[in-house]
Short mmCIF file of C-alpha atoms in Angstrom, two decimals:
data_model
loop_
_atom_site.label_atom_id
_atom_site.label_comp_id
_atom_site.label_asym_id
_atom_site.label_seq_id
_atom_site.Cartn_x
_atom_site.Cartn_y
_atom_site.Cartn_z
CA MET A 650 135.55 71.84 128.09
CA ASN A 651 137.39 75.00 129.17
CA HIS A 652 134.53 77.50 129.30
CA ILE A 653 131.56 77.31 131.62
CA LEU A 654 129.55 80.53 131.56
CA LEU A 655 126.84 81.36 134.08
CA VAL A 656 124.75 84.04 132.41
CA THR A 657 122.56 86.26 134.59
CA ASP A 658 120.81 89.56 133.98
CA ASN A 659 121.27 90.59 137.61
CA PRO A 660 124.86 89.80 138.69
CA ASP A 661 124.51 91.91 141.84
CA ARG A 662 122.08 89.32 143.20
CA TRP A 663 124.20 86.34 142.20
CA HIS A 664 125.53 84.97 145.48
CA PHE A 665 127.40 81.86 144.37
CA ASN A 666 131.12 81.44 143.84
CA ILE A 667 131.82 78.55 141.45
CA PRO A 668 135.58 78.40 140.73
CA SER A 669 135.18 76.37 137.53
CA ALA A 670 132.65 78.83 136.05
CA THR A 671 132.63 82.46 134.95
CA VAL A 672 129.67 84.72 135.71
CA VAL A 673 128.77 87.13 132.91
CA THR A 674 125.79 89.37 132.36
CA ALA A 675 123.24 88.70 129.65
CA ARG A 676 124.31 91.88 127.89
CA GLN A 677 127.96 90.78 127.98
CA TYR A 678 127.08 87.43 126.53
CA LEU A 679 124.99 88.95 123.76
CA THR A 680 127.35 91.80 122.77
CA ASP A 681 130.93 91.13 123.91
CA PRO A 682 133.02 90.20 120.82
CA GLN A 683 135.45 88.12 122.92
CA ILE A 684 132.62 85.97 124.26
CA GLN A 685 131.13 85.69 120.79
CA ARG A 686 134.41 84.26 119.52
CA LEU A 687 134.68 81.55 122.19
CA ARG A 688 134.53 78.24 120.43
CA HIS A 689 133.65 75.72 123.11
CA CYS A 690 131.29 76.71 125.90
CA ARG A 691 128.60 75.40 128.12
CA VAL A 692 126.20 78.25 128.78
CA TYR A 693 123.97 78.08 131.85
CA ASN A 694 121.21 80.60 131.32
CA LEU A 695 120.13 81.96 134.73
CA CYS A 696 118.19 85.00 133.53
CA ARG A 697 115.01 86.08 135.28
CA HIS A 698 112.84 85.91 132.15
CA TYR A 699 112.79 83.65 129.10
CA ARG A 700 109.76 85.09 127.34
CA TYR A 701 109.93 85.41 123.56
CA GLN A 702 112.56 87.94 122.42
CA SER A 703 113.66 88.79 125.97
CA ALA A 704 117.36 88.85 126.89
CA GLY A 705 117.04 85.39 128.45
CA TYR A 706 115.45 84.07 125.26
CA TYR A 707 118.25 85.49 123.13
CA VAL A 708 120.97 84.05 125.38
CA SER A 709 119.76 80.50 124.67
CA LEU A 710 119.00 81.24 121.01
CA LEU A 711 122.37 82.82 120.19
CA ALA A 712 124.26 80.22 122.20
CA GLU A 713 122.96 77.60 119.79
CA ALA A 714 123.85 79.80 116.81
CA ARG A 715 127.43 80.19 118.11
CA GLY A 716 127.88 76.44 118.58
CA HIS A 717 127.81 76.84 122.37
CA ARG A 718 125.75 74.50 124.51
CA PRO A 719 122.94 76.30 126.31
CA ILE A 720 120.95 74.98 129.22
CA PRO A 721 118.03 75.50 128.86
CA LYS A 722 117.76 75.22 125.08
CA ILE A 723 115.09 77.08 123.13
CA THR A 724 113.19 73.81 122.62
CA THR A 725 113.14 73.30 126.40
CA LEU A 726 111.79 76.83 126.92
CA GLN A 727 109.04 76.12 124.41
CA ASP A 728 108.21 72.82 126.11
CA LEU A 729 107.91 74.60 129.44
CA LYS A 730 105.11 76.72 127.95
CA THR A 731 103.09 73.75 126.70
CA SER A 732 100.43 72.72 129.20
CA SER A 733 99.71 69.44 127.40
CA ILE A 734 103.24 68.31 128.19
CA TYR A 735 102.46 68.59 131.90
CA ARG A 736 99.73 65.98 131.47
CA ASP A 737 102.16 63.69 129.67
CA ILE A 738 104.79 64.19 132.38
CA SER A 739 102.25 63.46 135.11
CA SER A 740 101.36 60.24 133.31
CA ASP A 741 104.97 59.15 132.72
CA LEU A 742 106.03 59.89 136.30
CA ASP A 743 102.75 59.08 137.99
CA ASP A 744 104.02 56.34 140.30
CA LEU A 745 107.01 58.42 141.36
CA ILE A 746 104.89 61.54 141.92
CA GLN A 747 102.29 59.70 144.01
CA LYS A 748 104.92 57.91 146.08
CA SER A 749 107.01 61.05 146.67
CA LEU A 750 104.15 63.33 147.62
CA ALA A 751 101.83 60.90 149.42
CA PRO A 752 102.90 61.94 152.97
CA LEU A 753 101.99 65.61 152.38
CA GLN A 754 98.93 67.01 154.13
CA SER A 755 98.34 70.07 151.94
CA ASP A 756 96.75 70.03 148.48
CA THR A 757 99.55 72.00 146.81
CA PHE A 758 103.31 71.55 146.79
CA THR A 759 106.23 73.45 145.27
CA LEU A 760 109.42 71.57 144.43
CA SER A 761 112.64 73.51 143.81
CA ILE A 762 115.20 71.80 141.57
CA TYR A 763 118.75 73.10 141.84
CA PHE A 764 121.28 71.59 139.42
CA THR A 765 119.24 68.34 139.29
CA ARG A 766 118.69 68.13 143.08
CA ASN A 767 116.41 69.20 145.91
CA THR A 768 117.37 70.24 149.42
CA ALA A 769 115.26 67.34 150.82
CA LYS A 770 116.76 63.98 149.97
CA ARG A 771 113.35 62.26 149.70
CA TYR A 772 112.52 64.40 146.65
CA GLU A 773 115.85 64.02 144.85
CA ARG A 774 114.72 61.23 142.51
CA LEU A 775 111.67 63.23 141.42
CA ALA A 776 113.83 66.33 141.01
CA ARG A 777 116.29 64.42 138.84
CA GLN A 778 113.55 63.04 136.59
CA LEU A 779 112.00 66.46 136.08
CA PHE A 780 115.40 67.92 135.26
CA ASN A 781 115.92 65.12 132.73
CA MET A 782 112.73 66.16 130.97
CA PHE A 783 113.30 69.91 131.22
CA PRO A 784 117.07 70.50 131.49
CA ALA A 785 117.54 73.89 133.15
CA PRO A 786 119.92 74.86 135.99
CA LEU A 787 117.21 76.07 138.37
CA LEU A 788 113.59 74.96 138.17
CA ARG A 789 110.44 75.30 140.21
CA ALA A 790 107.69 72.67 139.84
CA GLU A 791 104.19 73.06 141.22
CA PHE A 792 101.87 70.17 142.04
CA LYS A 793 98.19 69.96 142.92
CA ARG A 794 96.13 67.21 144.54
CA ASP A 795 92.71 66.57 143.00
CA THR A 796 89.48 65.41 144.61
CA ASP A 797 90.54 61.78 144.08
CA GLN A 798 93.60 62.49 146.22
CA ARG A 799 95.98 62.09 143.31
CA TRP A 800 98.83 64.50 142.63
CA SER A 801 99.60 66.01 139.22
CA LEU A 802 102.11 68.50 137.85
CA SER A 803 100.38 71.84 137.26
CA ASN A 804 103.34 74.00 136.26
CA ILE A 805 107.11 73.93 135.91
CA SER A 806 109.32 76.89 135.05
CA PRO A 807 112.96 77.97 135.20
CA ILE A 808 113.96 80.47 137.86
CA SER A 809 116.89 82.85 138.19
CA GLY A 810 119.67 82.65 140.75
CA ALA A 811 118.17 85.69 142.44
CA ALA A 812 114.97 83.72 143.11
CA VAL A 813 116.76 81.16 145.31
CA PRO A 814 115.63 81.73 148.93
CA PRO A 815 118.40 82.94 151.28
CA GLU A 816 118.10 79.81 153.43
CA HIS A 817 118.90 77.66 150.35
CA GLN A 818 121.93 79.65 149.16
CA GLU A 819 124.61 77.58 150.83
CA THR A 820 123.09 74.26 149.75
CA VAL A 821 122.54 75.40 146.18
CA GLU A 822 126.15 76.58 145.92
CA ARG A 823 127.28 73.13 147.09
CA PHE A 824 125.00 71.45 144.53
CA ALA A 825 126.44 73.68 141.79
CA ARG A 826 130.04 72.91 142.78
CA GLU A 827 129.33 69.18 142.76
CA TYR A 828 127.48 69.43 139.45
CA PHE A 829 130.32 71.22 137.68
CA SER A 830 133.08 69.06 139.18
CA ARG A 831 131.32 65.82 138.24
CA GLY A 832 133.45 63.62 135.97
CA ASN A 833 136.22 66.22 135.76
CA LEU A 834 138.99 63.97 134.43
CA GLN A 835 140.98 66.60 132.60
CA VAL A 836 142.80 67.85 135.71
CA ARG A 837 144.77 64.62 135.71
CA ARG A 838 145.87 64.98 132.11
CA ARG A 839 148.63 66.95 130.55
CA ILE A 840 146.91 66.96 127.14
CA GLN A 841 143.53 68.61 126.93
CA PRO A 842 140.94 66.28 125.34
CA ARG A 843 139.32 67.48 122.12
CA PHE A 844 136.05 65.62 122.58
CA SER A 845 133.77 64.39 125.35
CA MET A 846 131.89 61.10 125.50
CA ALA A 847 129.22 59.62 127.71
CA ILE A 848 129.25 55.82 128.07
CA LEU A 849 125.78 54.71 129.14
CA ALA A 850 125.88 51.68 131.42
CA ASP A 851 123.45 50.05 133.84
CA PRO A 852 125.02 48.73 137.07
CA GLY A 853 121.94 46.55 137.58
CA ASP A 854 121.97 44.94 134.13
CA ALA A 855 121.97 41.14 134.57
CA THR A 856 123.55 40.57 131.14
CA PRO A 857 125.44 43.78 130.30
CA PRO A 858 127.13 44.03 126.89
CA SER A 859 130.40 45.07 128.58
CA ASP A 860 131.73 44.15 132.03
CA PRO A 861 133.34 46.79 134.30
CA LYS A 862 136.87 45.89 133.18
CA ALA A 863 135.92 46.33 129.51
CA LEU A 864 134.26 49.65 130.29
CA GLN A 865 137.46 50.92 131.87
CA ARG A 866 139.45 49.80 128.83
CA PHE A 867 137.07 51.77 126.61
CA ILE A 868 137.68 54.84 128.78
CA ARG A 869 141.48 54.43 128.51
CA ALA A 870 141.24 53.90 124.74
CA ALA A 871 139.12 57.03 124.45
CA GLU A 872 141.79 59.05 126.24
CA ASP A 873 144.34 57.95 123.65
CA GLN A 874 142.02 59.38 120.97
CA SER A 875 141.74 62.71 122.83
CA ILE A 876 138.24 61.84 124.00
CA GLU A 877 137.29 62.43 127.62
CA ALA A 878 134.94 59.56 128.41
CA GLU A 879 132.91 58.98 131.55
CA LEU A 880 130.28 56.49 132.64
CA ILE A 881 126.72 57.70 133.00
CA THR A 882 123.49 55.96 134.02
CA ARG A 883 119.84 56.34 133.12
CA ASP A 884 119.58 59.17 135.67
CA ASP A 885 121.86 61.38 133.55
CA TYR A 886 119.41 61.87 130.68
CA GLY A 887 119.25 65.61 131.22
CA SER A 888 123.03 65.98 130.86
CA LEU A 889 123.40 64.48 127.38
CA ALA A 890 123.78 67.86 125.70
CA GLU A 891 127.06 68.36 127.57
CA TYR A 892 128.81 65.66 125.51
CA ASP A 893 129.97 65.23 121.94
CA ALA A 894 129.28 61.49 121.73
CA LEU A 895 127.21 58.73 123.34
CA PHE A 896 128.31 55.10 123.47
CA ILE A 897 125.53 52.83 124.73
CA ARG A 898 126.80 49.90 126.75
CA SER A 899 123.51 49.02 128.36
CA THR A 900 121.16 46.44 126.83
CA THR A 901 119.13 48.27 124.21
CA VAL A 902 115.35 47.94 123.92
CA VAL A 903 113.07 50.10 121.80
CA ASN A 904 110.58 50.80 124.56
CA ASN A 905 112.99 51.61 127.39
CA TYR A 906 115.37 54.38 128.39
CA THR A 907 118.23 53.29 126.09
CA PHE A 908 116.22 54.20 122.99
CA ARG A 909 115.25 57.55 124.50
CA PHE A 910 118.93 58.26 125.18
CA SER A 911 119.82 57.35 121.61
CA ARG A 912 117.06 59.54 120.13
CA ARG A 913 117.94 62.46 122.39
CA ALA A 914 121.65 62.18 121.60
CA GLN A 915 120.99 62.12 117.86
CA SER A 916 118.67 65.14 118.07
CA GLU A 917 121.37 67.03 120.01
CA GLY A 918 123.87 66.36 117.23
CA LEU A 919 125.99 63.83 119.16
CA VAL A 920 127.78 60.97 117.51
CA VAL A 921 125.92 57.96 118.89
CA ILE A 922 126.41 54.21 118.85
CA ASP A 923 123.91 52.58 118.89
CA ASP A 924 121.94 55.00 116.74
CA PRO A 925 118.12 54.88 116.92
CA ASP A 926 117.67 53.32 113.47
CA SER A 927 120.02 50.46 114.33
CA ILE A 928 118.19 49.81 117.61
CA VAL A 929 114.80 49.74 115.90
CA ARG A 930 115.97 47.54 113.04
CA CYS A 931 117.98 45.02 115.05
CA ALA A 932 115.45 44.80 117.87
CA ASN A 933 112.72 43.45 115.62
CA LYS A 934 113.01 40.01 114.08
CA VAL A 935 110.21 40.77 111.62
CA PHE A 936 112.22 43.68 110.20
CA LEU A 937 115.32 41.50 109.98
CA ALA A 938 113.42 38.76 108.14
CA GLU A 939 112.13 41.25 105.55
CA SER A 940 115.54 42.90 105.27
CA PHE A 941 117.34 39.59 104.72
CA GLU A 942 114.90 38.61 101.98
CA ARG A 943 115.07 41.98 100.23
CA ASN A 944 118.88 42.08 100.32
CA HIS A 945 119.36 38.41 99.45
CA VAL A 946 121.02 37.59 102.77
CA PRO A 947 121.01 33.80 103.29
CA ALA A 948 118.93 32.82 106.32
CA PRO A 949 117.15 29.73 107.63
CA LYS A 950 113.74 29.15 106.08
CA THR A 951 111.56 31.78 107.72
CA VAL A 952 107.84 32.60 107.86
CA ILE A 953 106.34 35.83 109.19
CA VAL A 954 103.35 34.56 111.13
CA HIS A 955 100.01 36.25 111.76
CA LYS A 956 96.64 34.90 112.84
CA ASP A 957 95.54 34.23 109.25
CA ASN A 958 98.48 32.00 108.29
CA LYS A 959 99.38 30.32 111.56
CA ASN A 960 97.83 27.02 110.45
CA LEU A 961 100.03 26.89 107.34
CA VAL A 962 103.40 27.32 109.06
CA LEU A 963 104.00 23.66 109.87
CA MET A 964 103.38 22.69 106.25
CA GLN A 965 106.20 25.03 105.22
CA LEU A 966 108.67 24.41 108.04
CA GLY A 967 107.82 21.06 109.59
CA LEU A 968 108.75 20.10 113.14
CA PRO A 969 110.68 20.88 115.20
CA CYS A 970 110.71 24.62 114.47
CA ILE A 971 111.57 27.82 116.28
CA LEU A 972 109.11 30.57 117.22
CA LYS A 973 110.40 34.02 118.10
CA GLN A 974 108.71 37.08 119.49
CA PRO A 975 109.92 40.08 117.44
CA ASP A 976 111.93 41.68 120.24
CA SER A 977 113.50 38.54 121.68
CA SER A 978 117.09 38.78 122.96
CA PHE A 979 119.63 36.70 124.88
CA SER A 980 117.66 33.57 123.88
CA GLN A 981 114.58 34.83 125.74
CA GLY A 982 111.30 35.01 123.85
CA VAL A 983 112.52 32.14 121.63
CA VAL A 984 110.67 28.82 121.80
CA LYS A 985 111.46 25.47 120.23
CA VAL A 986 108.33 23.42 119.54
CA LYS A 987 108.48 19.72 118.78
CA THR A 988 104.80 18.74 118.51
CA ARG A 989 101.67 20.25 117.00
CA GLU A 990 100.24 20.70 120.50
CA GLU A 991 103.31 22.65 121.62
CA TYR A 992 103.13 24.71 118.45
CA GLU A 993 99.48 25.67 118.88
CA ALA A 994 99.93 26.65 122.52
CA ALA A 995 103.07 28.67 121.85
CA ILE A 996 101.82 30.40 118.70
CA ASP A 997 98.65 31.62 120.39
CA ALA A 998 100.58 32.94 123.39
CA LEU A 999 103.03 34.83 121.18
CA LEU A 1000 100.33 36.26 118.88
CA ASP A 1001 98.53 37.61 121.94
CA LYS A 1002 101.55 39.88 122.49
CA SER A 1003 102.35 40.84 118.88
CA ASP A 1004 100.36 40.87 115.64
CA LEU A 1005 103.38 39.44 113.83
CA ILE A 1006 105.95 36.89 115.00
CA ILE A 1007 108.66 34.81 113.39
CA ALA A 1008 108.72 31.08 112.72
CA GLN A 1009 111.98 29.55 111.54
CA GLU A 1010 113.28 26.16 110.64
CA PHE A 1011 115.36 24.55 113.38
CA VAL A 1012 119.07 24.50 112.53
CA PRO A 1013 120.93 22.48 115.20
CA THR A 1014 124.62 23.38 115.49
CA GLU A 1015 127.37 22.96 118.05
CA PHE A 1016 128.06 26.68 118.04
CA ASP A 1017 127.08 29.99 116.46
CA TRP A 1018 129.56 32.27 114.81
CA ARG A 1019 129.46 35.87 116.02
CA ILE A 1020 131.20 38.32 113.71
CA GLY A 1021 131.66 41.77 115.20
CA ILE A 1022 131.40 44.52 112.59
CA LEU A 1023 132.19 48.22 112.85
CA ASP A 1024 132.19 50.79 110.04
CA ARG A 1025 131.24 48.04 107.59
CA ALA A 1026 134.41 46.07 108.36
CA PRO A 1027 134.94 42.91 110.46
CA LEU A 1028 136.24 43.58 113.96
CA TYR A 1029 136.34 40.21 115.74
CA ALA A 1030 135.22 36.61 115.27
CA CYS A 1031 133.90 34.38 118.06
CA ARG A 1032 132.35 30.97 118.38
CA TYR A 1033 129.58 30.83 120.99
CA TYR A 1034 128.85 27.23 121.94
CA MET A 1035 125.45 26.00 123.07
CA ALA A 1036 124.82 25.70 126.80
CA ARG A 1037 125.43 22.14 127.99
CA GLY A 1038 122.46 19.92 127.22
CA HIS A 1039 120.59 22.78 125.55
CA TRP A 1040 119.95 23.99 122.00
CA GLN A 1041 120.68 27.67 122.71
CA ILE A 1042 123.70 29.64 123.87
CA TYR A 1043 121.78 30.75 126.97
CA ASN A 1044 119.77 28.32 129.06
CA HIS A 1045 117.36 30.31 131.25
CA ASP A 1046 115.82 28.54 134.23
CA LYS A 1047 112.47 29.30 135.82
CA LYS A 1048 114.09 31.47 138.50
CA GLY A 1049 115.47 33.86 135.89
CA SER A 1050 119.13 32.87 136.09
CA ALA A 1051 121.00 31.63 133.05
CA ARG A 1052 123.76 29.21 132.16
CA PHE A 1053 125.66 29.73 128.94
CA GLY A 1054 128.09 27.77 126.85
CA ARG A 1055 131.80 28.34 126.43
CA CYS A 1056 133.16 30.59 123.73
CA ASP A 1057 136.41 31.11 121.89
CA THR A 1058 137.73 33.99 119.85
CA LEU A 1059 140.05 33.78 116.87
CA PRO A 1060 141.57 36.18 114.35
CA VAL A 1061 139.08 37.31 111.73
CA ALA A 1062 141.46 35.99 109.08
CA ASP A 1063 141.10 32.49 110.56
CA ALA A 1064 137.29 32.51 110.44
CA PRO A 1065 135.72 30.99 107.29
CA SER A 1066 135.67 33.71 104.66
CA ASP A 1067 132.11 32.87 103.57
CA VAL A 1068 130.90 33.32 107.17
CA VAL A 1069 132.58 36.74 107.39
CA GLN A 1070 131.28 37.89 104.01
CA THR A 1071 127.77 36.74 104.81
CA ALA A 1072 127.88 38.61 108.11
CA LEU A 1073 129.08 41.76 106.35
CA LYS A 1074 126.25 41.56 103.84
CA ALA A 1075 123.69 41.29 106.64
CA ALA A 1076 125.17 44.20 108.59
CA HIS A 1077 125.40 46.43 105.51
CA ALA A 1078 121.61 46.23 105.26
CA ILE A 1079 121.34 47.75 108.76
CA GLY A 1080 123.87 50.58 108.77
CA ASP A 1081 127.49 51.48 109.53
CA GLY A 1082 127.44 51.16 113.32
CA LEU A 1083 128.70 48.47 115.69
CA TYR A 1084 126.96 45.12 115.19
CA GLY A 1085 127.28 41.48 116.13
CA VAL A 1086 126.06 39.14 113.40
CA ASP A 1087 125.09 35.58 114.41
CA VAL A 1088 125.73 32.99 111.71
CA LYS A 1089 125.10 29.24 111.64
CA MET A 1090 126.33 26.66 109.17
CA LEU A 1091 123.46 24.92 107.39
CA GLY A 1092 125.38 22.07 105.82
CA ASP A 1093 128.20 23.84 103.98
CA ARG A 1094 126.23 27.10 103.67
CA PRO A 1095 126.36 29.97 106.17
CA VAL A 1096 122.99 31.44 107.16
CA VAL A 1097 122.35 34.54 109.27
CA ILE A 1098 120.23 34.14 112.38
CA GLU A 1099 120.16 37.79 113.39
CA VAL A 1100 122.04 41.07 113.51
CA ASN A 1101 122.51 42.51 116.99
CA ASP A 1102 123.10 46.14 117.76
CA ASN A 1103 124.89 46.66 121.07
CA PRO A 1104 126.94 43.43 120.76
CA SER A 1105 128.85 42.01 123.70
CA ILE A 1106 132.41 43.21 124.14
CA GLU A 1107 133.69 41.70 127.38
CA SER A 1108 137.17 41.43 128.79
CA GLY A 1109 138.76 38.07 128.08
CA ILE A 1110 136.17 37.08 125.47
CA GLU A 1111 135.66 39.27 122.41
CA ASP A 1112 138.96 41.07 123.12
CA HIS A 1113 140.93 37.82 123.51
CA VAL A 1114 142.76 38.22 120.20
CA LEU A 1115 143.00 41.97 119.67
CA LYS A 1116 143.42 42.94 123.34
CA ASP A 1117 143.62 46.75 123.65
CA ALA A 1118 143.51 47.14 119.87
CA LEU A 1119 139.82 46.23 119.89
CA TYR A 1120 138.99 49.13 122.22
CA ASP A 1121 141.32 51.42 120.29
CA THR A 1122 139.53 50.59 117.03
CA VAL A 1123 136.12 51.43 118.48
CA MET A 1124 137.32 54.76 119.88
CA ALA A 1125 139.20 55.61 116.67
CA SER A 1126 135.87 55.19 114.88
CA PHE A 1127 134.24 57.65 117.27
CA ARG A 1128 137.04 60.15 116.68
CA ARG A 1129 136.71 59.92 112.88
CA ARG A 1130 132.96 60.44 113.18
CA LEU A 1131 133.44 63.41 115.48
CA GLU A 1132 136.02 64.99 113.22
CA SER A 1133 133.82 64.50 110.18
CA ILE A 1134 131.07 66.65 111.69
CA GLY A 1135 133.46 69.21 113.15
CA THR A 1136 132.33 68.71 116.75
CA SER A 1137 134.99 69.25 119.37
CA SER A 1138 135.52 70.34 122.90
CA PRO A 1139 138.77 71.88 124.05
#
């Protein structure tokens, strides 16, 4: 992005010099025709007041109307006025708040948050999390300790640059410089990128969908599509609005940060893969079972189990059979039962966690087909073989580590056409995103085991046939999606 505007209603008291940003007054921003015509801006609203219909309020409001990207947004300003949100924040961040503030002797504490950070390193994680929830350049959070000696957030509000204490000026200027220079790849490029992308990855993910080498190949492929891509982590939630697209390459789960990122990105108008609907649908085996039946997708014989029909399952499926918790992944939460005693113990344990689970006939095979699908078209075809001496691809031991079987990749044209067509039919029922469809052969008939959002794309495995063309295809899809909604950065 070419234009970073720092908007203040009191430029005489603005003491920072940020080379990559331009300081303008609120009046300039609101009335200057040249500024109004700027097409691609990030607007950092540093006005003293954001009350309804004040100049600060209108800076954020009109920035959104002009297609600029304001921080804070109007919705953030409204959230900052809602006292009930403070209770929710205190609950969500309770452990972090108690741990961060426990050493304090006083019963009140004020935390200043400057471009996601605090001048004291011990409070930086709390500062980052509060910024993620209320994205604003400069914030001030107030905490109180109750009679039970527990801390809670009592107020949080944006502040102007003029409100920064003199002793913090130098540090805040450094924080601002680092914030605005973060991920600045365009200085190395002769061609200005049109779009920006965040690739969400988790360095601590034990089974990441893409290894570091694959992530770098995605970044290079994005550059060829005029997309400036950079890796982000879960700590960058508050910065999502700065991008045009989000590509999630961290294991997706409905009740963790990946889903929140996806929802936030979609609400901000970003192109996002995996989109929230795909995460919800693919993450739940009960949904998939209903979807397969409704759309006539061939699948192993399946029963949706609840407490009232659990005694009838074995009559319909026999033994052995497979029991799955709805949100199972990477072969975890999936149990093979061979006797009635094993069944009764496993079914009760699973129904204690979920009102509905899945029971499925056991289909032993040497390997599973995985057909990668993007934009309702096949992308790659792999065979994932079972782990040695095991009936699943992953064999998890009691210590939490896993062994997995070998795999091979072949041209889509060389995969059985009925396997590919069956996979496409299953994915069509989910959406038009990026999916990995697992298919087994039941005799001479392909059956779908599941549809995965966030499928593995690792160097040397899924890209074995297409090489760089696989990454190029994914990024070309992002570019088409971006162009179709008219979102672009210089």
